[in-house]
PDB file of C-alpha atoms and ligand atoms in Angstrom:
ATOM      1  CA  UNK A   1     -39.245  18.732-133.028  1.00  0.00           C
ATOM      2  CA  UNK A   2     -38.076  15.837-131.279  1.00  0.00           C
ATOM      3  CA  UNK A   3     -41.011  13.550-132.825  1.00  0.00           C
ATOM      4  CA  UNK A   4     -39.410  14.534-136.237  1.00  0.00           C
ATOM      5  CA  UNK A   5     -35.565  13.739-134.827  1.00  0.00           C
ATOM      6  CA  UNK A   6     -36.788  10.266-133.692  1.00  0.00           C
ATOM      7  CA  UNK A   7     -39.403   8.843-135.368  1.00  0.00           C
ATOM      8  CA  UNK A   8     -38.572   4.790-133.765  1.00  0.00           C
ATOM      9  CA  UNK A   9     -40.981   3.968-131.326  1.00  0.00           C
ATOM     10  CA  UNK A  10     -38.057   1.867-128.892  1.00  0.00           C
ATOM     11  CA  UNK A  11     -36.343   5.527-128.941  1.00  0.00           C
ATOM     12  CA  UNK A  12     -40.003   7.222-128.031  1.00  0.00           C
ATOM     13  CA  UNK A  13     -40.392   5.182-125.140  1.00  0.00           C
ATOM     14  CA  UNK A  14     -37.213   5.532-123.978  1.00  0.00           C
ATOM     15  CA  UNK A  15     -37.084   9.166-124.229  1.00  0.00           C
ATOM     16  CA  UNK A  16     -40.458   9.863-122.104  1.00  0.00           C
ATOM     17  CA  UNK A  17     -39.476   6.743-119.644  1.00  0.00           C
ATOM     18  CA  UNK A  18     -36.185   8.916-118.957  1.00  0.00           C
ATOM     19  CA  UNK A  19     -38.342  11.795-118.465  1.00  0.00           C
ATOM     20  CA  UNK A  20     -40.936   9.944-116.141  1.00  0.00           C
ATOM     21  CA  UNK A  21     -38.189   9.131-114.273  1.00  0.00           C
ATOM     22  CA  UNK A  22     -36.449  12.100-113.758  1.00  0.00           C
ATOM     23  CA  UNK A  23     -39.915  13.767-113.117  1.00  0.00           C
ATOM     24  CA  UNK A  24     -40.447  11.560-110.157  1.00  0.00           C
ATOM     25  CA  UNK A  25     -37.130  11.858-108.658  1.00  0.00           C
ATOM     26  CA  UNK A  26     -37.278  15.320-108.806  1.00  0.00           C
ATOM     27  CA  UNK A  27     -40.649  15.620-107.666  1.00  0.00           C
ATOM     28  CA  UNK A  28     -39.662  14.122-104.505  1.00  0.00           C
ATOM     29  CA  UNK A  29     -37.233  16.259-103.969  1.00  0.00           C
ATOM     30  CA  UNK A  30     -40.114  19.318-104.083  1.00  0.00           C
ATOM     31  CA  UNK A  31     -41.695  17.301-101.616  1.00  0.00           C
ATOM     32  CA  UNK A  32     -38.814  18.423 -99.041  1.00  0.00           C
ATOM     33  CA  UNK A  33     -38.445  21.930-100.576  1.00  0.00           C
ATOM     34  CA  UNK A  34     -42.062  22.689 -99.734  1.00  0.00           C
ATOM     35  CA  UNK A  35     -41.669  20.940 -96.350  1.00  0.00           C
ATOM     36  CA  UNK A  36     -38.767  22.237 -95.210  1.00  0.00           C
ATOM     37  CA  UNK A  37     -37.878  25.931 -96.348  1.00  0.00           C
ATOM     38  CA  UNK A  38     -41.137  27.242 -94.925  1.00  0.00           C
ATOM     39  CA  UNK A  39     -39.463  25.980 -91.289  1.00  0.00           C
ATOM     40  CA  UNK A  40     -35.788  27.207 -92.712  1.00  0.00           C
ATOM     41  CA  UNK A  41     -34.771  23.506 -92.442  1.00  0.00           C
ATOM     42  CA  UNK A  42     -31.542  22.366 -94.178  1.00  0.00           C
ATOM     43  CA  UNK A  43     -32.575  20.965 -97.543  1.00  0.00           C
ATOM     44  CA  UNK A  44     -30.207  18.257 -97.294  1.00  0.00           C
ATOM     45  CA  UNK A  45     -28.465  17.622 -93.817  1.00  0.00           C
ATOM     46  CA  UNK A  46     -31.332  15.826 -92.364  1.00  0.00           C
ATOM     47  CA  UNK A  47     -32.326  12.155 -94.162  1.00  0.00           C
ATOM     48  CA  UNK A  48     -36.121  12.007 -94.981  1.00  0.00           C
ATOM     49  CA  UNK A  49     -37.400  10.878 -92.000  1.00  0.00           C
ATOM     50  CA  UNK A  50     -41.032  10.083 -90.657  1.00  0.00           C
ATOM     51  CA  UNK A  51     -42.710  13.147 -89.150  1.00  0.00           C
ATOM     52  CA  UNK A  52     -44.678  11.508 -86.400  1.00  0.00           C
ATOM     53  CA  UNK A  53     -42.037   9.405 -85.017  1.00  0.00           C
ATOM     54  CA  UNK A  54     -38.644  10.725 -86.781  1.00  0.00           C
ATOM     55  CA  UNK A  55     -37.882   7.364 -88.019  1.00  0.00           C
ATOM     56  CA  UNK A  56     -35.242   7.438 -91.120  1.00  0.00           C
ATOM     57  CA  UNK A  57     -37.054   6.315 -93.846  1.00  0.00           C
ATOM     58  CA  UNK A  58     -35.531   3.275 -96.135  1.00  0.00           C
ATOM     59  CA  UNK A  59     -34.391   3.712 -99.352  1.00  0.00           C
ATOM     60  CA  UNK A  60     -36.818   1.233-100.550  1.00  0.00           C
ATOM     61  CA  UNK A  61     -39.853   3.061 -99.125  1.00  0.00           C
ATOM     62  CA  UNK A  62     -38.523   6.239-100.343  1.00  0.00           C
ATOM     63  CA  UNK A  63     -39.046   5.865-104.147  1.00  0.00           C
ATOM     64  CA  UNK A  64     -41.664   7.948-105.420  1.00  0.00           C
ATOM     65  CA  UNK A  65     -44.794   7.473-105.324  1.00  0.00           C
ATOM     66  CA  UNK A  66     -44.072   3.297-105.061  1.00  0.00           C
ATOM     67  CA  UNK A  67     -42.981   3.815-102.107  1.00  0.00           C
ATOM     68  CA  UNK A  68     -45.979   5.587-100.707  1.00  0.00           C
ATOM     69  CA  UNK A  69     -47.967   2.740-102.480  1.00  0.00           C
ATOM     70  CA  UNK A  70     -46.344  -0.571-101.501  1.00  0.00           C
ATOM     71  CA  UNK A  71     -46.516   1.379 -97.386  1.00  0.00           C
ATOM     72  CA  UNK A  72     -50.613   1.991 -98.238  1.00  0.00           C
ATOM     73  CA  UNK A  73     -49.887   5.416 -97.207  1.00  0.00           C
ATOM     74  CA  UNK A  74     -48.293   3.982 -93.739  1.00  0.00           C
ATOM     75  CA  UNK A  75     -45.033   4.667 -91.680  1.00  0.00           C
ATOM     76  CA  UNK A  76     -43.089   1.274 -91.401  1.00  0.00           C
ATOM     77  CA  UNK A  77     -42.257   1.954 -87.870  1.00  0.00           C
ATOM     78  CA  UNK A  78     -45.060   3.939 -86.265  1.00  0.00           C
ATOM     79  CA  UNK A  79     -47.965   3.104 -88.730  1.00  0.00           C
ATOM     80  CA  UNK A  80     -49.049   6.523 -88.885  1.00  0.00           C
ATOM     81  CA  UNK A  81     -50.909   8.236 -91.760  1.00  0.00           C
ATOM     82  CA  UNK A  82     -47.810   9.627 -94.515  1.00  0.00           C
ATOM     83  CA  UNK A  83     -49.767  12.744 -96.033  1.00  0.00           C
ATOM     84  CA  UNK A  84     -50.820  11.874 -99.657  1.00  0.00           C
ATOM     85  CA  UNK A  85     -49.291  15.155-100.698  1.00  0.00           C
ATOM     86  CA  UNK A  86     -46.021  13.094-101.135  1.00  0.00           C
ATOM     87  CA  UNK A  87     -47.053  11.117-104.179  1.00  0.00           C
ATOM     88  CA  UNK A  88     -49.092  13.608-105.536  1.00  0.00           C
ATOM     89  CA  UNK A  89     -46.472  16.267-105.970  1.00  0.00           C
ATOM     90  CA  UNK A  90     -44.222  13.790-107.173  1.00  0.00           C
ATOM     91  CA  UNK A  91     -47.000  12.347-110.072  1.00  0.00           C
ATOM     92  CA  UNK A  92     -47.591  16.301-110.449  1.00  0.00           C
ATOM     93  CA  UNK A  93     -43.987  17.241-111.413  1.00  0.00           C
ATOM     94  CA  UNK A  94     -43.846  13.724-113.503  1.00  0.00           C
ATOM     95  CA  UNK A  95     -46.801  14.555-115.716  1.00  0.00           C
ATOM     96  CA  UNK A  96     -45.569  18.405-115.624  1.00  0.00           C
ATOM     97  CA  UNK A  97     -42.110  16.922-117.345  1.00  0.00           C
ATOM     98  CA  UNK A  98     -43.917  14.461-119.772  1.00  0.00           C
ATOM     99  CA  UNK A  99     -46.699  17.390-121.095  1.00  0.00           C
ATOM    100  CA  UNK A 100     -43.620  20.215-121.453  1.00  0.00           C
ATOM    101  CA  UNK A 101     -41.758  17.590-123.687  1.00  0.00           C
ATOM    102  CA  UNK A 102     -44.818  16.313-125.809  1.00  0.00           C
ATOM    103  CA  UNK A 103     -45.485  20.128-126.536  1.00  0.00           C
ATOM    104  CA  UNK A 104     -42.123  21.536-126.498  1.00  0.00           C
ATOM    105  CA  UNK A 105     -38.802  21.073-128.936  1.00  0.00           C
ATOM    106  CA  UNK A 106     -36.171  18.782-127.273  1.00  0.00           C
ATOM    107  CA  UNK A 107     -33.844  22.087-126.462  1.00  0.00           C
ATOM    108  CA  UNK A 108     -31.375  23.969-123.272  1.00  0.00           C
ATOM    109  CA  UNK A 109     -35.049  26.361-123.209  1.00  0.00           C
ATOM    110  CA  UNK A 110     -37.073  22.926-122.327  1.00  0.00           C
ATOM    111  CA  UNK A 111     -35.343  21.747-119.687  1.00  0.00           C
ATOM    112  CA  UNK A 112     -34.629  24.710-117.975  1.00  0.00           C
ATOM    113  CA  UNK A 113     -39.005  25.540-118.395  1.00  0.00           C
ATOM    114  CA  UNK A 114     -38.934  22.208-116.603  1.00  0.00           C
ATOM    115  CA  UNK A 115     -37.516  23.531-113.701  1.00  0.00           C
ATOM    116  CA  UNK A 116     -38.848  26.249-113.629  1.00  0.00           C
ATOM    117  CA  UNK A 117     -42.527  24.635-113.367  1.00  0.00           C
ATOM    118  CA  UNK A 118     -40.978  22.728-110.691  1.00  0.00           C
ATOM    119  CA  UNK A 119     -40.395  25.955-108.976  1.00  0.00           C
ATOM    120  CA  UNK A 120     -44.232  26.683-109.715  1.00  0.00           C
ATOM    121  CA  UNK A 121     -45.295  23.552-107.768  1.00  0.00           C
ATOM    122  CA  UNK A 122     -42.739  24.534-105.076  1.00  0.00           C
ATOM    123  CA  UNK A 123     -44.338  28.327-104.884  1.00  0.00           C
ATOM    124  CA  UNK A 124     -47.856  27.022-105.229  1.00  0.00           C
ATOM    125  CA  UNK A 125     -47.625  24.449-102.574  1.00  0.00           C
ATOM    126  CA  UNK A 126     -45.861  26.923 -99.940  1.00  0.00           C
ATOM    127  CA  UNK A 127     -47.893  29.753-100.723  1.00  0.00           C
ATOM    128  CA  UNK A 128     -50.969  27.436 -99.938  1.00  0.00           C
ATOM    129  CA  UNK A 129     -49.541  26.022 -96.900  1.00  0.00           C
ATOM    130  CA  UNK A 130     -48.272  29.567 -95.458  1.00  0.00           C
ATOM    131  CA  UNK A 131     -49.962  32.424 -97.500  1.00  0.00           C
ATOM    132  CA  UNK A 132     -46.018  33.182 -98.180  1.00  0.00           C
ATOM    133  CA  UNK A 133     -43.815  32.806-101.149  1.00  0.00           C
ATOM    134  CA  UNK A 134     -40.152  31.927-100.642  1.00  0.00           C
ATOM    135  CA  UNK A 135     -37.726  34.563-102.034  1.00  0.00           C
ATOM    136  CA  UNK A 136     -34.915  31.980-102.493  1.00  0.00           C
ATOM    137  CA  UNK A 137     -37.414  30.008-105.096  1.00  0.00           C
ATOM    138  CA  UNK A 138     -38.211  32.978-106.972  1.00  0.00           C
ATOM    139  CA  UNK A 139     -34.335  34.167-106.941  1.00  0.00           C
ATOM    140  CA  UNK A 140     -34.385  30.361-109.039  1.00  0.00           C
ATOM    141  CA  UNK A 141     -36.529  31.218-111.630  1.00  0.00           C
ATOM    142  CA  UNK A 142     -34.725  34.617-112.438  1.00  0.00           C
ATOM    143  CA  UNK A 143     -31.350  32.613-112.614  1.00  0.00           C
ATOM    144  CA  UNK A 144     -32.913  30.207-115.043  1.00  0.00           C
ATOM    145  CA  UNK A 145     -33.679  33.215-117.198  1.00  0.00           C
ATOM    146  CA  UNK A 146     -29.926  33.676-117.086  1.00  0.00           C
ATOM    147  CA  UNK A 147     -28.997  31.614-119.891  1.00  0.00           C
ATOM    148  CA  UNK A 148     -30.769  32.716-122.418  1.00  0.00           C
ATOM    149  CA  UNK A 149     -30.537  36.408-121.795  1.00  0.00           C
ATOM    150  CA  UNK A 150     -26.983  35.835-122.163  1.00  0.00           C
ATOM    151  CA  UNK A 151     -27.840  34.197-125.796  1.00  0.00           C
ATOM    152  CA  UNK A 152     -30.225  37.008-126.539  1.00  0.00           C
ATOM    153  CA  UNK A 153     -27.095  39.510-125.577  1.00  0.00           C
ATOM    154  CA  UNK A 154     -24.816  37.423-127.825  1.00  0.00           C
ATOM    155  CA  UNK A 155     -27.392  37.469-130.884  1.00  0.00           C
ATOM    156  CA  UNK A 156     -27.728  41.065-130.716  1.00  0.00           C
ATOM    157  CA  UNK A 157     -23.765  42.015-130.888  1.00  0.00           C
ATOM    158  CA  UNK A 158     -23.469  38.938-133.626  1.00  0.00           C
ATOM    159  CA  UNK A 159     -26.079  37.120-135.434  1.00  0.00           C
ATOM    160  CA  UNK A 160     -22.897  34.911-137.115  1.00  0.00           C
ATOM    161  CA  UNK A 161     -22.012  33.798-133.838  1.00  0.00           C
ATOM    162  CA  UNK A 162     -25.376  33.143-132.660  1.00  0.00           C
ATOM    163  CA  UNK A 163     -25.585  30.823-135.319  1.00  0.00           C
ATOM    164  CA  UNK A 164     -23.001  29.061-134.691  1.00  0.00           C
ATOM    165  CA  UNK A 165     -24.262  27.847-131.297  1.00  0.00           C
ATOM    166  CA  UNK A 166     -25.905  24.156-132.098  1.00  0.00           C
ATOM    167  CA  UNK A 167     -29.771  23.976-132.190  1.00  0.00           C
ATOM    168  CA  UNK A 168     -30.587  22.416-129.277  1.00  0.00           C
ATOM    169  CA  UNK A 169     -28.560  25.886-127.383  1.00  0.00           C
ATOM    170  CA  UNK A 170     -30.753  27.985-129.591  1.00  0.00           C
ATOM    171  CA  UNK A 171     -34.313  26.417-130.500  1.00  0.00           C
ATOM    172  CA  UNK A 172     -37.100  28.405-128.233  1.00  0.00           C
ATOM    173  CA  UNK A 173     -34.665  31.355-127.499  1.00  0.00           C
ATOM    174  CA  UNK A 174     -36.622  34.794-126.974  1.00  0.00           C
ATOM    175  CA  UNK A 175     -34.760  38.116-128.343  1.00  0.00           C
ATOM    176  CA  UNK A 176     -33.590  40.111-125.857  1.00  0.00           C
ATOM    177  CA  UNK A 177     -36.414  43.018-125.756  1.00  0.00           C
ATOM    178  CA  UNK A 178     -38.899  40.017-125.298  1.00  0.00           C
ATOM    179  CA  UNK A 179     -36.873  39.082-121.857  1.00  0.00           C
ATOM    180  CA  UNK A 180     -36.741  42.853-120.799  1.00  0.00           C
ATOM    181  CA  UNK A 181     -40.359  43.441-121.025  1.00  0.00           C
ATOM    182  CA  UNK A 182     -41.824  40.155-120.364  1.00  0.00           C
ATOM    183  CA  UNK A 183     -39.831  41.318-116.710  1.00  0.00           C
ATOM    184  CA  UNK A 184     -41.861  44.296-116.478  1.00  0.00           C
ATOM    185  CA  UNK A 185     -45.162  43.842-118.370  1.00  0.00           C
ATOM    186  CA  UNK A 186     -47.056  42.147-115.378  1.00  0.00           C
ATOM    187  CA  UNK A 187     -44.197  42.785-112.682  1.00  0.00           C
ATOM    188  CA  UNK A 188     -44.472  46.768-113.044  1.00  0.00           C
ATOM    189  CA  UNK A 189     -48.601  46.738-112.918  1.00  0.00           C
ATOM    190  CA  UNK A 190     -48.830  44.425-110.393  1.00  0.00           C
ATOM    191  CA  UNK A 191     -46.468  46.469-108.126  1.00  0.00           C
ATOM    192  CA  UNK A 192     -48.205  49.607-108.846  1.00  0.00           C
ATOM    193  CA  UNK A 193     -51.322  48.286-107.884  1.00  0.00           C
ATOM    194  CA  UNK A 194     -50.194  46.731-104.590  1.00  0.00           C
ATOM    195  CA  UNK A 195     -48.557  50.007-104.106  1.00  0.00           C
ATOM    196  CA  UNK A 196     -51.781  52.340-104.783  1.00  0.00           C
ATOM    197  CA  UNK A 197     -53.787  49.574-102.553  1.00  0.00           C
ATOM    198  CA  UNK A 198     -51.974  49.080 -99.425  1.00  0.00           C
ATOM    199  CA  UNK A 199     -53.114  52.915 -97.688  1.00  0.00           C
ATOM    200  CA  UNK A 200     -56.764  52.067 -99.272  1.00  0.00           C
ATOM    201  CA  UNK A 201     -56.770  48.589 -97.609  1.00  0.00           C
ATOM    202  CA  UNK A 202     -55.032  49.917 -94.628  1.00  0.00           C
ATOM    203  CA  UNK A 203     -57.951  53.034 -94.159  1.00  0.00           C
ATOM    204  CA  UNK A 204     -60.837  50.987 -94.807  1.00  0.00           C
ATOM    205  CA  UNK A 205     -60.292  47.590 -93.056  1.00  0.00           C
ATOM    206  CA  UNK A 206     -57.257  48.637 -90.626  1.00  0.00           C
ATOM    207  CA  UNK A 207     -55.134  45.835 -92.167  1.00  0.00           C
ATOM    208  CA  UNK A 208     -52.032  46.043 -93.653  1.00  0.00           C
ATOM    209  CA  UNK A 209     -51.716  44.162 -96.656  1.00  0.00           C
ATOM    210  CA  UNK A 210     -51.673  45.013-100.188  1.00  0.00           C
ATOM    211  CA  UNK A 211     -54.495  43.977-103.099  1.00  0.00           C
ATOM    212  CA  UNK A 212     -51.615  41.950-104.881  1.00  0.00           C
ATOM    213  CA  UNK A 213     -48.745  41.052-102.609  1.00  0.00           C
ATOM    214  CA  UNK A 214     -44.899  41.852-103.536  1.00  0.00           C
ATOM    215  CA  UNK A 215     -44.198  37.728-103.790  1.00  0.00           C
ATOM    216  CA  UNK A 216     -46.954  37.412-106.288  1.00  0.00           C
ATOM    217  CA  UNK A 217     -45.414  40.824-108.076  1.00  0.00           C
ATOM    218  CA  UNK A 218     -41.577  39.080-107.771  1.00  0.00           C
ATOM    219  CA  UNK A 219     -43.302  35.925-109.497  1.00  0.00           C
ATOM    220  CA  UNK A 220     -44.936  37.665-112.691  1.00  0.00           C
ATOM    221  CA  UNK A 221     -41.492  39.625-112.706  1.00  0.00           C
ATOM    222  CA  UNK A 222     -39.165  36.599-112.336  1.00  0.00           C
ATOM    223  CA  UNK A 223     -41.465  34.540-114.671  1.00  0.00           C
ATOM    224  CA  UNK A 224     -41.972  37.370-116.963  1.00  0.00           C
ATOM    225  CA  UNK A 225     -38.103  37.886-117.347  1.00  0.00           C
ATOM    226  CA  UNK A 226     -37.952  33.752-118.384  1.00  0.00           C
ATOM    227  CA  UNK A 227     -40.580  33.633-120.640  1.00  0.00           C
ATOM    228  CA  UNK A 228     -40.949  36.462-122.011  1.00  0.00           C
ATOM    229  CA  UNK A 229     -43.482  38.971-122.380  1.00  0.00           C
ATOM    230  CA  UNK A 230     -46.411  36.792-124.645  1.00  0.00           C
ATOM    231  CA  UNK A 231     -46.181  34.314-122.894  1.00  0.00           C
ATOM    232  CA  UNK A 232     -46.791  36.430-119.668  1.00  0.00           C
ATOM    233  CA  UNK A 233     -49.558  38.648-120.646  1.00  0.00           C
ATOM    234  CA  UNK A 234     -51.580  35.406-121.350  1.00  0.00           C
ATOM    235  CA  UNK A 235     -49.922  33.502-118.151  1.00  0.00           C
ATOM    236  CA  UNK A 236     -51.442  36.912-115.967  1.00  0.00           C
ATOM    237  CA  UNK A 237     -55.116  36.354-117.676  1.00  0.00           C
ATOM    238  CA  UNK A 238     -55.184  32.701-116.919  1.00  0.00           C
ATOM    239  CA  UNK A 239     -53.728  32.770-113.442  1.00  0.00           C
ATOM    240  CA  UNK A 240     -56.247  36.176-112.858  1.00  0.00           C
ATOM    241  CA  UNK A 241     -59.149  34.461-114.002  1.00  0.00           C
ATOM    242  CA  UNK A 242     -58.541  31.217-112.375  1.00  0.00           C
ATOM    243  CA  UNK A 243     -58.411  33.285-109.236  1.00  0.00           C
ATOM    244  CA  UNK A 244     -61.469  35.279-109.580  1.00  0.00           C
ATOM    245  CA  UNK A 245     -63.245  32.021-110.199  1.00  0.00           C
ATOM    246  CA  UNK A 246     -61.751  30.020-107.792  1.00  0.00           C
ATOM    247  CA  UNK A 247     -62.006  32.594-105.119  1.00  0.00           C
ATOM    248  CA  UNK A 248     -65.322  33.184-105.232  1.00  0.00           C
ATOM    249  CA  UNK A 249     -66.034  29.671-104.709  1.00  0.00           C
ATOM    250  CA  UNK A 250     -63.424  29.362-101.599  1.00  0.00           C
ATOM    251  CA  UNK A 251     -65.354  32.782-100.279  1.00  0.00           C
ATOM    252  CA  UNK A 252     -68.826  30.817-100.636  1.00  0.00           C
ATOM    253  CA  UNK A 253     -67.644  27.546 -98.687  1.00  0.00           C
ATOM    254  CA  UNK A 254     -65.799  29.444 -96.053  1.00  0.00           C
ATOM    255  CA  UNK A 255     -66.449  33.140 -96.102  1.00  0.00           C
ATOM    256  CA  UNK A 256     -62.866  33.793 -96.341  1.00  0.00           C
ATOM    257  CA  UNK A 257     -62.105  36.677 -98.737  1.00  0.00           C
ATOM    258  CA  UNK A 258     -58.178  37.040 -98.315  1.00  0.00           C
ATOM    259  CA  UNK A 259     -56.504  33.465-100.408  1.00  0.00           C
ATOM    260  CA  UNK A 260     -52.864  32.513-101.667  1.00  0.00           C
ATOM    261  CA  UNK A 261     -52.954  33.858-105.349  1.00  0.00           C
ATOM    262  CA  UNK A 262     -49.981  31.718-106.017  1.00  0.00           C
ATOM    263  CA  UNK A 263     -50.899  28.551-106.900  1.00  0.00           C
ATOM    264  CA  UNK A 264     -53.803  30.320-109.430  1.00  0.00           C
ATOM    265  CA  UNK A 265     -50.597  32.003-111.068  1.00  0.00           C
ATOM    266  CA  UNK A 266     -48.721  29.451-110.879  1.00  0.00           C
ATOM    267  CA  UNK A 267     -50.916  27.273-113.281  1.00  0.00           C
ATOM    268  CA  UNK A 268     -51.662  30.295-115.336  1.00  0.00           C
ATOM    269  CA  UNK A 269     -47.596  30.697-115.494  1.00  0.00           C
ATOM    270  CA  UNK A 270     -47.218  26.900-116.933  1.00  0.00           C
ATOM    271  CA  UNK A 271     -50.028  27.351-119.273  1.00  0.00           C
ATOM    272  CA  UNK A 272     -48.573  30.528-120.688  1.00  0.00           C
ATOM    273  CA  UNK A 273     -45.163  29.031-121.132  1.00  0.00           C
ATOM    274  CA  UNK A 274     -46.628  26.076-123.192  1.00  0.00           C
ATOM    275  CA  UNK A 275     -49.146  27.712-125.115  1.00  0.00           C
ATOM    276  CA  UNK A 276     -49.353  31.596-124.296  1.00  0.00           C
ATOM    277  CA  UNK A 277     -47.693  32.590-127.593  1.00  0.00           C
ATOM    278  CA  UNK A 278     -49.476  30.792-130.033  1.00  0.00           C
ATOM    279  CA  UNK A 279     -52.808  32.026-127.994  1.00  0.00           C
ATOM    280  CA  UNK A 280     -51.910  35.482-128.319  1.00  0.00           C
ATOM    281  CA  UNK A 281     -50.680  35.133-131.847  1.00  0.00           C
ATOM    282  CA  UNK A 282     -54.003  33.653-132.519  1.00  0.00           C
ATOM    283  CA  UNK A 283     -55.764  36.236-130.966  1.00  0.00           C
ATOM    284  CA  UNK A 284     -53.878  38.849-132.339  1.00  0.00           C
ATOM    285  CA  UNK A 285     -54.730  37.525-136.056  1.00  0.00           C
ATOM    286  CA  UNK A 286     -58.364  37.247-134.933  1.00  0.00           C
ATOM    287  CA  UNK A 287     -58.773  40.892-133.809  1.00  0.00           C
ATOM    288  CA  UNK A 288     -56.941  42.245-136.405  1.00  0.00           C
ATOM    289  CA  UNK A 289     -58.575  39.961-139.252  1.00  0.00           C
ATOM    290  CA  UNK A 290     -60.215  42.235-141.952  1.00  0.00           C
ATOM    291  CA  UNK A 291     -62.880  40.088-144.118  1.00  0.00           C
ATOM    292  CA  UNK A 292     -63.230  42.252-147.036  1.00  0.00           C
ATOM    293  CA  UNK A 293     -59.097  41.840-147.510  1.00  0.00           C
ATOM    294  CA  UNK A 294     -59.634  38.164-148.250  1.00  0.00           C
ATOM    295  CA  UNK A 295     -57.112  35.116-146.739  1.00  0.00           C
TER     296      UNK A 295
HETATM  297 ZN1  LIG B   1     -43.418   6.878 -88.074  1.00  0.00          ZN
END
């Protein structure tokens, strides 16, 4: 772990200041991916700009979340209102960065779980907004599977050469079964039930829609497929119950029954990255623990 590799305190710091950092920048950069691919706005022709009065907006005022701060949540030019969701996703994706690194090895696997949970935030915030996940986001998170599938592949022809590959290539990498069905464990189910719901739905209520959509199904497959199949079975019973609860309380305050299931799996995915295996592990050992056989 990296708390072993650097035990200094200056180097501590150092390390999570770089990863505040990039956490922010990075974070604002979500901010314009939520905004923008919703309206299928270039991600990067336009400058960030003011969106009452279109105003290009100066470097200065565009650092994260100081920006927003030092402006009291105010447009230089126009003095309107700048949403609050600006420095929140960007604290979001900061703390994100700083909790995957306290919990996780310094490793390739890490940083690429980093982006993916800034995917999540993307996918969460979107689906929120527009009841729609974007297909190009979750096309991300099955590329950032790529890399270690491609390990996995290599460690099943040779385990010599596998080896050979330094430790911060291999520390966290899944075998190549665990890829495979972490892509269909959730991904499969979840289609199947959308599938078996949709001429239910569509009889009873004359609406066509299905009981889980196919962007929540593409999620669970695309996530399942990076993190393999532990840690998605426990990601699918967080993000399930989180939406059961959470649902019923949205249906109480505004009677509305249909909700974004996104952002619920989205939290349940990050959860089940960080901790899902060790949960299940735990569980398994709990179910399967036998008193009279002793420790
Ligand atoms: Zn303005």
């Amino acid at each position: 772990m990296l708390h072993n590799q650097f035990m200094e305190l200056p180097f501590y710091i150092m390390f999570y200041l770089i990863v505040a950092f990039y956490g922010l920048c990075i974070g604002s950069f979500l901010n314009v991916v939520i905004f923008r691919l919703p309206k299928d706005e270039s991600l990067v022709k336009r400058a960030s700009h003011c969106m009452t009065c279109g105003t290009k907006i100066l470097w200065r005022d565009n650092i994260p979340v100081l920006g927003w701060l030092l402006l009291k949540g105010k447009c230089r030019a126009c003095g309107e209102p700048i949403s609050k969701r600006y420095p929140i996703v960007e604290s979001l994706n900061c703390i994100v960065y700083l909790v995957t690194f306290a919990v996780l090895d310094f490793s390739l696997q890490t940083i690429l779980y980093c982006f993916f949970f800034s995917a999540l935030i993307c996918i969460a915030f979107i689906d929120w907004d527009t009841q729609e996940m974007d297909l190009r986001v979750l096309l991300c998170i099955a590329v950032l599977a790529l890399p270690d599938v491609v390990l996995s592949v290599i460690r099943l022809v040779s385990e010599n050469t596998f080896s050979a590959f330094p430790e911060f290539i291999t520390a966290g990498s899944l075998s190549l079964q665990d890829h495979l069905i972490g892509l269909v464990c959730i991904g499969l189910p979840f289609f199947l039930i959308g599938e078996i719901s949709k001429p239910i739905i569509e009889r009873k209520f004359g609406e066509s829609f299905r009981a889980i959509e196919l962007g929540d199904t593409i999620l669970m497959a695309a996530g399942g497929f990076l993190i393999g199949w532990k840690a998605t079975v426990v990601s699918a019973f967080f993000g399930i119950c989180l939406a059961a609860v959470c649902g019923l309380v949205l249906k109480k305050i505004n009677g509305e029954s249909k909700f974004a299931f996104g952002p619920y799996l989205a939290l349940g995915l990050f959860l089940g990255t960080l901790f899902g295996e060790q949960i299940l592990d735990w569980y398994i050992a709990w179910v399967t623990y036998d008193p009279t056989q002793g420790i």
